[in-house]
Short mmCIF file of C-alpha atoms in Angstrom, two decimals:
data_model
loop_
_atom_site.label_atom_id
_atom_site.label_comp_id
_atom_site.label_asym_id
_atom_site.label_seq_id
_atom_site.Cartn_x
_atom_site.Cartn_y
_atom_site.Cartn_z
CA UNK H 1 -26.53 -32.38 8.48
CA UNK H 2 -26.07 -31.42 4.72
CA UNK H 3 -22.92 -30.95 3.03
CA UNK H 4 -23.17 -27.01 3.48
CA UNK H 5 -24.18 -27.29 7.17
CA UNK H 6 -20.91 -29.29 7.95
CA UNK H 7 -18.75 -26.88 5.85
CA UNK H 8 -20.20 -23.92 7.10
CA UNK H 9 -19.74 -25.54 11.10
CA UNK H 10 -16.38 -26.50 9.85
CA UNK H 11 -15.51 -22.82 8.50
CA UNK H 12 -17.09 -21.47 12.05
CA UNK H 13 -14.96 -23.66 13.83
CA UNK H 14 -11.39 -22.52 12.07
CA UNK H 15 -12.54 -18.65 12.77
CA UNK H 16 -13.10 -18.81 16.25
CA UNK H 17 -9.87 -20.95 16.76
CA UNK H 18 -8.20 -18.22 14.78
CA UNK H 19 -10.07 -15.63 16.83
CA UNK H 20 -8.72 -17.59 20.41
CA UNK H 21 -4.81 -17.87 18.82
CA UNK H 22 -5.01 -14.21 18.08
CA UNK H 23 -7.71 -12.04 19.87
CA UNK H 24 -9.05 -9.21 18.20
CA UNK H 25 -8.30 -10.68 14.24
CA UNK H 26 -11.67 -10.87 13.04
CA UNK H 27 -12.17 -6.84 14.06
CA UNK H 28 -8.76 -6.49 12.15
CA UNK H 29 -9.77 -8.32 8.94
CA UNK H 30 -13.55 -6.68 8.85
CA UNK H 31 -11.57 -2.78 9.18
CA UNK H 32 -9.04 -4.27 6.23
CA UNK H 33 -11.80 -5.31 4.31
CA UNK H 34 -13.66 -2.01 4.64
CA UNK H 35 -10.88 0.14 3.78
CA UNK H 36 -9.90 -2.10 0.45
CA UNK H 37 -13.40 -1.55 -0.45
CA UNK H 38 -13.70 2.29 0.11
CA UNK H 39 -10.16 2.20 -2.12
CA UNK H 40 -11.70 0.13 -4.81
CA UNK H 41 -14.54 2.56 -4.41
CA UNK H 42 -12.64 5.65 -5.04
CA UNK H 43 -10.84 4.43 -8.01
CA UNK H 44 -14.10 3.81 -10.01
CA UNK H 45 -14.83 7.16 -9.31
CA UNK H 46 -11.89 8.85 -10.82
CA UNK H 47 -11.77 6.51 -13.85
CA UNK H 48 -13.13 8.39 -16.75
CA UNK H 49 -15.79 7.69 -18.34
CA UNK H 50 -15.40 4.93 -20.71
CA UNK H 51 -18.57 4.59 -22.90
CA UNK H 52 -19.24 7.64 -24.51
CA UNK H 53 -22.56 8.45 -27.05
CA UNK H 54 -22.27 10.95 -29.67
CA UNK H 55 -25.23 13.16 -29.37
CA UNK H 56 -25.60 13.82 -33.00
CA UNK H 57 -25.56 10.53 -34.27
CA UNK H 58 -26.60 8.64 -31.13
CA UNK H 59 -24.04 6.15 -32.12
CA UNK H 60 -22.14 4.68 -29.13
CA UNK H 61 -18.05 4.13 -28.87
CA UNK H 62 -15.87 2.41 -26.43
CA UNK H 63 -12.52 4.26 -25.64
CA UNK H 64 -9.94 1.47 -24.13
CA UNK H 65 -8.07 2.45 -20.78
CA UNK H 66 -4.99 0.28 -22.03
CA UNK H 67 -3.84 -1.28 -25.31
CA UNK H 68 -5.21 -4.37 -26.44
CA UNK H 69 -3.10 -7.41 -25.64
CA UNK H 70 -4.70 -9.79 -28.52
CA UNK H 71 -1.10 -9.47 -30.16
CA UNK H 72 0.75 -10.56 -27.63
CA UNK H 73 -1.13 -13.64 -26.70
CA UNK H 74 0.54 -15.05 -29.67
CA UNK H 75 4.15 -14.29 -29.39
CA UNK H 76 5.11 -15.99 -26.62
CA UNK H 77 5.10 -19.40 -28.32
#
Protein backbone atom coordinates (compact mmCIF):
# COMPACT_ATOMS: atom_id res chain seq x y z
CA UNK A 1 0.00 0.00 0.00
CA UNK A 2 0.80 3.67 -1.08
CA UNK A 3 1.09 6.51 1.13
CA UNK A 4 -2.64 7.63 0.31
CA UNK A 5 -4.02 4.07 0.73
CA UNK A 6 -2.62 3.92 4.38
CA UNK A 7 -3.87 7.49 5.17
CA UNK A 8 -7.06 7.07 3.72
CA UNK A 9 -7.40 3.31 5.85
CA UNK A 10 -6.03 5.29 8.68
CA UNK A 11 -8.73 8.23 8.30
CA UNK A 12 -11.50 5.21 7.84
CA UNK A 13 -10.36 3.72 10.84
CA UNK A 14 -10.66 7.05 13.27
CA UNK A 15 -14.41 7.58 11.73
CA UNK A 16 -15.81 4.42 12.48
CA UNK A 17 -14.16 4.43 16.02
CA UNK A 18 -15.76 7.83 16.34
CA UNK A 19 -18.96 6.43 14.85
CA UNK A 20 -18.81 3.23 17.72
CA UNK A 21 -17.91 5.99 20.79
CA UNK A 22 -20.86 7.99 19.66
CA UNK A 23 -23.56 6.31 17.40
CA UNK A 24 -25.33 8.29 15.05
CA UNK A 25 -22.27 11.26 14.62
CA UNK A 26 -21.52 10.83 11.15
CA UNK A 27 -25.57 11.41 10.29
CA UNK A 28 -25.09 14.49 12.68
CA UNK A 29 -22.00 15.99 10.97
CA UNK A 30 -23.37 15.22 7.16
CA UNK A 31 -27.04 17.30 8.35
CA UNK A 32 -24.44 20.14 9.92
CA UNK A 33 -22.61 20.21 6.91
CA UNK A 34 -25.69 20.52 4.70
CA UNK A 35 -27.27 23.21 6.54
CA UNK A 36 -23.80 25.44 6.69
CA UNK A 37 -23.84 25.00 3.06
CA UNK A 38 -27.52 25.96 2.26
CA UNK A 39 -26.51 29.18 4.74
CA UNK A 40 -23.43 29.96 2.77
CA UNK A 41 -25.74 29.47 -0.16
CA UNK A 42 -28.26 31.99 0.78
CA UNK A 43 -25.87 34.66 1.61
CA UNK A 44 -24.38 34.76 -1.95
CA UNK A 45 -27.69 35.24 -3.01
CA UNK A 46 -28.57 38.34 -1.17
CA UNK A 47 -25.13 39.94 -1.68
CA UNK A 48 -25.50 42.54 -4.31
CA UNK A 49 -24.13 42.51 -7.16
CA UNK A 50 -20.61 43.50 -7.12
CA UNK A 51 -19.28 43.91 -10.73
CA UNK A 52 -21.29 46.19 -12.49
CA UNK A 53 -20.84 47.29 -16.58
CA UNK A 54 -21.91 50.58 -17.70
CA UNK A 55 -23.98 50.03 -20.73
CA UNK A 56 -22.96 53.14 -22.47
CA UNK A 57 -19.45 52.88 -22.26
CA UNK A 58 -19.13 49.12 -21.75
CA UNK A 59 -16.50 49.95 -19.28
CA UNK A 60 -16.54 47.65 -16.20
CA UNK A 61 -16.23 48.85 -12.26
CA UNK A 62 -15.80 47.02 -9.08
CA UNK A 63 -17.86 48.45 -6.09
CA UNK A 64 -16.07 47.11 -2.66
CA UNK A 65 -18.46 45.49 0.04
CA UNK A 66 -16.01 46.87 2.84
CA UNK A 67 -13.17 49.41 3.04
CA UNK A 68 -9.89 48.56 1.97
CA UNK A 69 -7.55 47.52 4.76
CA UNK A 70 -4.11 48.29 2.73
CA UNK A 71 -3.72 51.20 5.40
CA UNK A 72 -3.90 49.42 8.19
CA UNK A 73 -1.52 46.66 7.38
CA UNK A 74 1.03 49.21 8.14
CA UNK A 75 0.17 50.73 11.40
CA UNK A 76 0.45 48.14 13.57
CA UNK A 77 4.26 48.17 13.61
Amino acid sequence: MGKKEDLAAHIRAIKRAWEEMEPGRAERASLSRIRYLEQQAEKLESKPELDKTDKETGTSTVERSRPSTQGSLTQGK
